[in-house]
Amino acid sequence: MCFLQKTMDELPQLKIGFIGAGNMAYGIAKGILTPGDVVASNVTVSAPSKNNFARFEKMGVTLTHSNEEVVQTSRLVFLAVKPHLIPAVLKAVSAHVTPQHVVVSVAAGVTLATLEGLLPGGSCVMRLMPNLPCMLQEGALVLARGTGCTQEVASQLKDLLSPCGLVEVGPESWIDAHTGLSGSGVAFVYVFAEALAEGAVKMGMPSVLAQRIAAQTILGAGHLLRDGEKHPAQLKAEVCTPGGTTVYGLHALEKGGLRAAVVDAVEAATQRARELGGAKRVEETR
Ligand SMILES: NC(=O)c1ccc[n+]([C@@H]2O[C@H](COP(=O)([O-])OP(=O)(O)OC[C@H]3O[C@@H](n4cnc5c(N)ncnc54)[C@H](OP(=O)(O)O)[C@@H]3O)[C@@H](O)[C@H]2O)c1
């Protein structure tokens, strides 16, 4: 049975690798190193060029151009390259993957079945879907385990990733819904922020100030929602004085179809994630 570490005392010995040195690798590595239990020199990161190495150098991690070296020196390996590169990258390192490895892919749309098919039988494989705020340790991440991975490993990985933000473990079907809700949802929130600020500019507020206040409004509302026990409908009701400004504004939002548009947006993005996963499966069987 594969364990990342048997006790928390073993964390300093845990060897972690990243294939790919982009934004997601950076955000996850930064989160994992933040509590100080994992030793930076035990983290190895690979990429073909040095373009993204500077920020990893500051962390004190080991850098290489060899993906094989990452797999050979690490127990836990994150695959953080673009989805279309996964088959070639895994074919090249597969011979070095042993039953002791835990392989975690963050590639959007690449299914557990595809990953397992590219690795030796019985390999411990997981899918992790982060989102952009992972870069600031404010991410929302969903983790799904493959058939060769135990619940214990998933739960150890969840603990290790917790400094990256909110981490949930669930079935693979949640990954596409999470992509619609949170991966793409970040962009939906930016549209809302832009529109909030535009409203204030229309009412005479300077644009830069309106954007800063819109960002702070979303941040503050988000903290209240995340850290409290209340449903969004309850929080919304608390802002609505009878006959006051907010209920008039909310009526305008409902007339504009905001709620239905947002539900449609999450559904469309989830569907697209499913299609992309399916398209990749078909391409790979050709
Ligand atoms: N960005 C998001 O919001 C987000 C959210 C969820 C999931 N994801 C997933 O995360 C993965 C990485 O995305 P990203 O935004 O971090 O990408 P990125 O910033 O473009 O980084 C990609 C990295 O892969 C490296 N690379 C390219 N070919 C390679 C190879 N053959 N072997 C090893 N490394 C190679 C690149 O090297 P160079 O440094 O030399 O260019 C770069 O460091 C993608 O699969 C994406 O689907 C991203």
Coordinates of C-alpha atoms and ligand atoms in Angstrom, one line a residue:
M1 CA 0.0 0.0 0.0
C2 CA 1.3 3.4 -1.0
F3 CA 1.5 6.2 1.7
L4 CA 2.9 9.6 1.1
Q5 CA 4.3 9.6 4.6
K6 CA 3.4 7.3 7.5
T7 CA 3.5 10.1 10.1
M8 CA 3.7 13.9 10.0
D9 CA 7.3 13.5 11.3
E10 CA 8.3 12.1 7.9
L11 CA 7.2 15.2 6.0
P12 CA 10.7 16.7 5.9
Q13 CA 11.9 13.6 4.1
L14 CA 9.1 13.7 1.5
K15 CA 10.5 14.2 -2.0
I16 CA 8.1 16.2 -4.2
G17 CA 8.4 16.8 -8.0
F18 CA 6.7 19.1 -10.5
I19 CA 6.8 18.4 -14.2
G20 CA 6.2 21.8 -15.6
A21 CA 7.2 25.1 -14.0
G22 CA 4.1 27.3 -14.9
N23 CA 1.6 29.2 -12.8
M24 CA -0.1 26.1 -11.3
A25 CA 3.2 24.4 -10.4
Y26 CA 4.3 27.6 -8.7
G27 CA 1.0 28.1 -6.8
I28 CA 1.0 24.5 -5.5
A29 CA 4.7 24.5 -4.6
K30 CA 4.4 27.8 -2.8
G31 CA 1.4 26.5 -0.8
I32 CA 3.1 23.2 0.1
L33 CA 6.3 25.0 1.3
T34 CA 4.5 27.7 3.3
P35 CA 4.0 25.8 6.6
G36 CA 7.7 24.9 6.6
D37 CA 7.3 21.1 7.1
V38 CA 8.5 20.2 3.6
V39 CA 12.2 20.9 2.8
A40 CA 12.6 23.2 -0.3
S41 CA 15.7 21.3 -1.5
N42 CA 13.5 18.1 -1.6
V43 CA 11.3 19.7 -4.2
T44 CA 12.4 19.2 -7.8
V45 CA 10.9 21.2 -10.7
S46 CA 11.4 20.5 -14.4
A47 CA 10.7 22.5 -17.6
P48 CA 12.3 22.6 -21.0
S49 CA 13.4 26.2 -20.7
K50 CA 14.6 28.5 -17.9
N51 CA 11.8 31.0 -18.7
N52 CA 9.9 30.3 -15.5
F53 CA 12.8 29.2 -13.2
A54 CA 13.4 32.6 -11.5
R55 CA 10.5 32.5 -9.0
F56 CA 11.3 28.8 -8.2
E57 CA 15.0 29.7 -7.6
K58 CA 13.8 32.2 -4.9
M59 CA 12.0 29.3 -3.1
G60 CA 15.2 27.3 -3.0
V61 CA 13.9 24.2 -4.8
T62 CA 16.0 22.0 -7.2
L63 CA 15.6 22.9 -10.9
T64 CA 16.2 20.6 -13.9
H65 CA 15.4 20.2 -17.5
S66 CA 14.9 16.5 -17.1
N67 CA 11.4 15.1 -16.4
E68 CA 13.0 11.7 -15.8
E69 CA 15.1 13.2 -12.9
V70 CA 11.9 14.5 -11.3
V71 CA 10.3 11.1 -11.3
Q72 CA 13.5 9.3 -10.2
T73 CA 14.1 11.7 -7.3
S74 CA 10.4 12.2 -6.1
R75 CA 7.8 10.2 -4.4
L76 CA 4.9 12.6 -5.1
V77 CA 4.9 13.9 -8.7
F78 CA 2.7 16.7 -9.9
L79 CA 2.0 16.8 -13.7
A80 CA 1.6 20.5 -14.4
V81 CA 2.0 20.8 -18.2
K82 CA -0.7 21.7 -20.7
P83 CA -3.2 18.9 -21.3
H84 CA -2.1 18.1 -24.8
L85 CA 1.5 17.3 -23.6
I86 CA 0.4 14.7 -21.0
P87 CA 0.6 11.6 -23.3
A88 CA 4.1 12.4 -24.5
V89 CA 5.4 13.4 -21.1
L90 CA 4.0 10.3 -19.4
K91 CA 5.2 7.9 -22.2
A92 CA 8.7 9.3 -21.6
V93 CA 8.8 8.9 -17.8
S94 CA 6.5 5.9 -17.4
A95 CA 9.3 3.4 -17.1
H96 CA 10.5 5.1 -13.9
V97 CA 7.1 5.1 -12.2
T98 CA 7.0 2.6 -9.4
P99 CA 4.2 1.4 -7.0
Q100 CA 5.7 3.9 -4.4
H101 CA 4.9 6.9 -6.6
V102 CA 1.9 9.1 -6.3
V103 CA 1.2 10.9 -9.5
V104 CA -1.1 13.9 -9.5
S105 CA -2.3 15.6 -12.7
V106 CA -3.6 19.1 -12.8
A107 CA -4.3 18.9 -16.5
A108 CA -7.8 20.0 -17.4
G109 CA -9.9 17.4 -19.2
V110 CA -7.4 14.5 -19.0
T111 CA -9.3 11.7 -17.2
L112 CA -8.1 9.3 -14.6
A113 CA -8.7 6.5 -17.1
T114 CA -6.4 8.2 -19.6
L115 CA -3.7 8.8 -17.0
E116 CA -3.9 5.2 -15.7
G117 CA -3.6 3.9 -19.3
L118 CA -0.4 5.8 -19.8
L119 CA 1.2 4.5 -16.6
P120 CA 2.2 1.1 -15.3
G121 CA -0.8 -1.0 -14.1
G122 CA -1.9 -0.3 -10.5
S123 CA -0.2 3.1 -10.4
C124 CA -1.5 5.5 -7.8
V125 CA -2.9 8.4 -9.8
M126 CA -5.0 11.4 -8.8
R127 CA -6.5 14.4 -10.6
L128 CA -6.4 17.7 -9.0
M129 CA -8.3 20.7 -10.3
P130 CA -7.0 24.0 -8.9
N131 CA -8.0 27.5 -9.9
L132 CA -6.0 30.7 -10.5
P133 CA -6.2 32.1 -6.9
C134 CA -4.1 29.0 -5.9
M135 CA -1.2 31.4 -6.8
L136 CA -2.1 33.4 -3.7
Q137 CA -3.0 30.4 -1.5
E138 CA -6.7 31.4 -1.9
G139 CA -7.5 28.6 -4.3
A140 CA -10.4 26.2 -4.5
L141 CA -9.2 22.7 -5.3
V142 CA -11.0 19.4 -5.9
L143 CA -9.1 16.1 -5.8
A144 CA -10.3 12.8 -7.3
R145 CA -8.4 9.5 -6.8
G146 CA -7.8 6.7 -9.3
T147 CA -8.4 3.0 -8.8
G148 CA -4.8 2.5 -7.6
C149 CA -5.0 5.2 -4.9
T150 CA -6.2 4.7 -1.4
Q151 CA -8.4 7.0 0.6
E152 CA -5.5 7.5 3.1
V153 CA -3.3 8.9 0.3
A154 CA -6.0 11.2 -0.9
S155 CA -6.5 12.4 2.6
Q156 CA -2.7 12.9 3.2
L157 CA -2.6 14.9 -0.1
K158 CA -5.6 17.0 1.0
D159 CA -3.7 17.9 4.2
L160 CA -0.5 18.7 2.3
L161 CA -2.4 20.9 -0.2
S162 CA -4.5 22.7 2.4
P163 CA -2.2 25.8 2.5
C164 CA -3.2 26.3 -1.2
G165 CA -6.8 27.1 -0.1
L166 CA -10.0 25.0 0.2
V167 CA -9.3 21.4 -0.8
E168 CA -12.1 18.9 -1.2
V169 CA -11.9 15.2 -2.2
G170 CA -14.6 13.7 -4.3
P171 CA -15.6 11.6 -7.3
E172 CA -14.1 12.4 -10.7
S173 CA -17.4 13.7 -12.0
W174 CA -17.0 16.7 -9.6
I175 CA -13.8 17.7 -11.4
D176 CA -15.7 19.0 -14.5
A177 CA -18.4 20.7 -12.4
H178 CA -15.6 22.3 -10.3
T179 CA -14.0 23.5 -13.5
G180 CA -17.3 25.3 -14.4
L181 CA -17.9 26.6 -10.9
S182 CA -14.5 27.6 -9.9
G183 CA -11.8 27.3 -12.6
S184 CA -14.0 29.3 -15.1
G185 CA -16.0 30.9 -12.2
V186 CA -13.0 33.1 -11.5
A187 CA -13.6 34.8 -14.9
F188 CA -17.3 35.0 -14.2
V189 CA -16.6 36.9 -11.0
Y190 CA -14.3 39.3 -12.9
V191 CA -17.1 40.1 -15.3
F192 CA -19.3 40.9 -12.3
A193 CA -16.6 43.1 -10.8
E194 CA -16.2 44.9 -14.1
A195 CA -19.9 45.5 -14.3
L196 CA -20.2 46.7 -10.7
A197 CA -17.4 49.2 -11.3
E198 CA -19.0 50.3 -14.6
G199 CA -22.2 51.0 -12.8
A200 CA -20.4 53.3 -10.3
V201 CA -18.5 55.0 -13.1
K202 CA -21.9 55.7 -14.8
M203 CA -23.0 57.3 -11.5
G204 CA -20.0 59.5 -11.5
M205 CA -17.3 57.7 -9.6
P206 CA -13.7 57.7 -11.0
S207 CA -12.9 54.3 -12.7
V208 CA -9.8 53.3 -10.7
L209 CA -11.6 53.9 -7.4
A210 CA -14.7 52.1 -8.6
Q211 CA -12.6 49.0 -9.5
R212 CA -10.8 49.0 -6.2
I213 CA -14.1 49.3 -4.3
A214 CA -15.7 46.6 -6.5
A215 CA -12.7 44.2 -5.7
Q216 CA -13.0 44.9 -2.0
T217 CA -16.7 44.4 -2.1
I218 CA -16.3 41.0 -3.7
L219 CA -13.5 40.1 -1.3
G220 CA -15.5 41.1 1.8
A221 CA -18.7 39.5 0.7
G222 CA -16.7 36.3 -0.1
H223 CA -15.1 36.2 3.4
L224 CA -18.5 36.6 5.0
L225 CA -19.9 33.8 3.0
R226 CA -16.9 31.5 3.4
D227 CA -16.2 32.0 7.1
G228 CA -19.8 32.3 8.3
E229 CA -22.4 29.6 8.6
K230 CA -25.0 31.4 6.6
H231 CA -26.6 30.6 3.2
P232 CA -26.1 33.3 0.6
A233 CA -29.9 33.9 0.5
Q234 CA -29.8 34.7 4.3
L235 CA -26.8 37.1 3.9
K236 CA -28.6 38.8 1.0
A237 CA -31.8 39.2 3.1
E238 CA -29.8 40.8 5.9
V239 CA -28.7 43.6 3.4
C240 CA -32.2 44.2 2.3
T241 CA -34.0 46.9 4.2
P242 CA -37.7 46.9 3.3
G243 CA -38.2 49.6 0.6
G244 CA -34.5 50.3 0.7
T245 CA -31.8 50.6 -2.0
T246 CA -30.6 46.9 -2.2
V247 CA -34.0 45.4 -2.9
Y248 CA -34.5 47.9 -5.7
G249 CA -31.1 46.9 -7.1
L250 CA -31.8 43.2 -6.7
H251 CA -35.1 43.5 -8.6
A252 CA -33.1 45.1 -11.5
L253 CA -30.6 42.2 -11.4
E254 CA -33.5 39.6 -11.5
K255 CA -35.2 41.5 -14.4
G256 CA -31.8 41.4 -16.2
G257 CA -31.7 37.6 -15.8
L258 CA -28.4 37.5 -13.8
R259 CA -29.3 34.3 -11.9
A260 CA -30.2 32.3 -15.0
A261 CA -27.2 33.6 -16.9
V262 CA -24.8 32.5 -14.1
V263 CA -26.4 29.0 -13.9
D264 CA -26.1 28.8 -17.7
A265 CA -22.5 29.9 -17.6
V266 CA -21.5 27.2 -15.0
E267 CA -23.4 24.6 -17.0
A268 CA -21.8 25.6 -20.4
A269 CA -18.3 25.6 -18.9
T270 CA -18.9 22.2 -17.2
Q271 CA -20.2 20.8 -20.5
R272 CA -17.2 22.1 -22.4
A273 CA -14.8 20.5 -19.8
R274 CA -16.7 17.2 -20.4
E275 CA -16.4 17.6 -24.2
L276 CA -12.7 18.4 -24.0
G277 CA -12.1 15.3 -21.8
G278 CA -14.1 13.1 -24.2
A279 CA -12.4 14.6 -27.3
K280 CA -9.0 13.8 -25.8
R281 CA -10.0 10.2 -25.1
V282 CA -11.1 9.8 -28.7
E283 CA -7.8 11.4 -30.1
E284 CA -5.7 9.1 -27.9
T285 CA -7.4 5.9 -29.2
R286 CA -6.8 6.8 -32.8
Ligands
LIG1 N1 -4.1 28.3 -15.1 C1 -5.2 27.8 -14.6 O1 -6.0 28.6 -14.1 C2 -5.4 26.4 -14.4 C3 -6.5 25.9 -13.6 C4 -6.7 24.5 -13.5 C5 -5.9 23.6 -14.2 N2 -4.8 24.1 -15.0 C6 -4.0 23.1 -15.6 O2 -2.7 23.3 -15.1 C7 -1.7 22.8 -16.2 C8 -0.6 23.9 -16.2 O3 -1.2 25.1 -16.5 P1 -0.4 26.4 -16.3 O4 -1.4 27.6 -16.3 O5 0.5 26.3 -15.0 O6 0.5 26.4 -17.6 P2 1.8 27.3 -17.9 O7 1.9 28.5 -17.0 O8 1.7 27.6 -19.4 O9 3.0 26.3 -17.7 C9 3.3 25.2 -18.4 C10 4.7 24.7 -18.0 O10 4.9 23.4 -18.7 C11 6.2 23.5 -19.1 N3 6.4 22.5 -20.2 C12 6.2 22.6 -21.5 N4 6.5 21.4 -22.1 C13 7.0 20.6 -21.2 C14 7.6 19.3 -21.2 N5 7.6 18.6 -22.3 N6 8.1 18.8 -20.0 C15 8.0 19.5 -18.9 N7 7.5 20.7 -18.8 C16 7.0 21.3 -19.9 C17 6.5 24.9 -19.6 O11 7.9 25.1 -19.7 P3 8.6 26.5 -19.9 O12 8.7 27.1 -18.6 O13 9.9 26.1 -20.5 O14 7.7 27.3 -20.9 C18 5.8 25.6 -18.4 O15 6.7 25.7 -17.3 C19 -2.5 22.7 -17.5 O16 -2.7 21.4 -17.8 C20 -3.9 23.3 -17.1 O17 -4.9 22.6 -17.8 C21 -4.6 25.4 -15.1

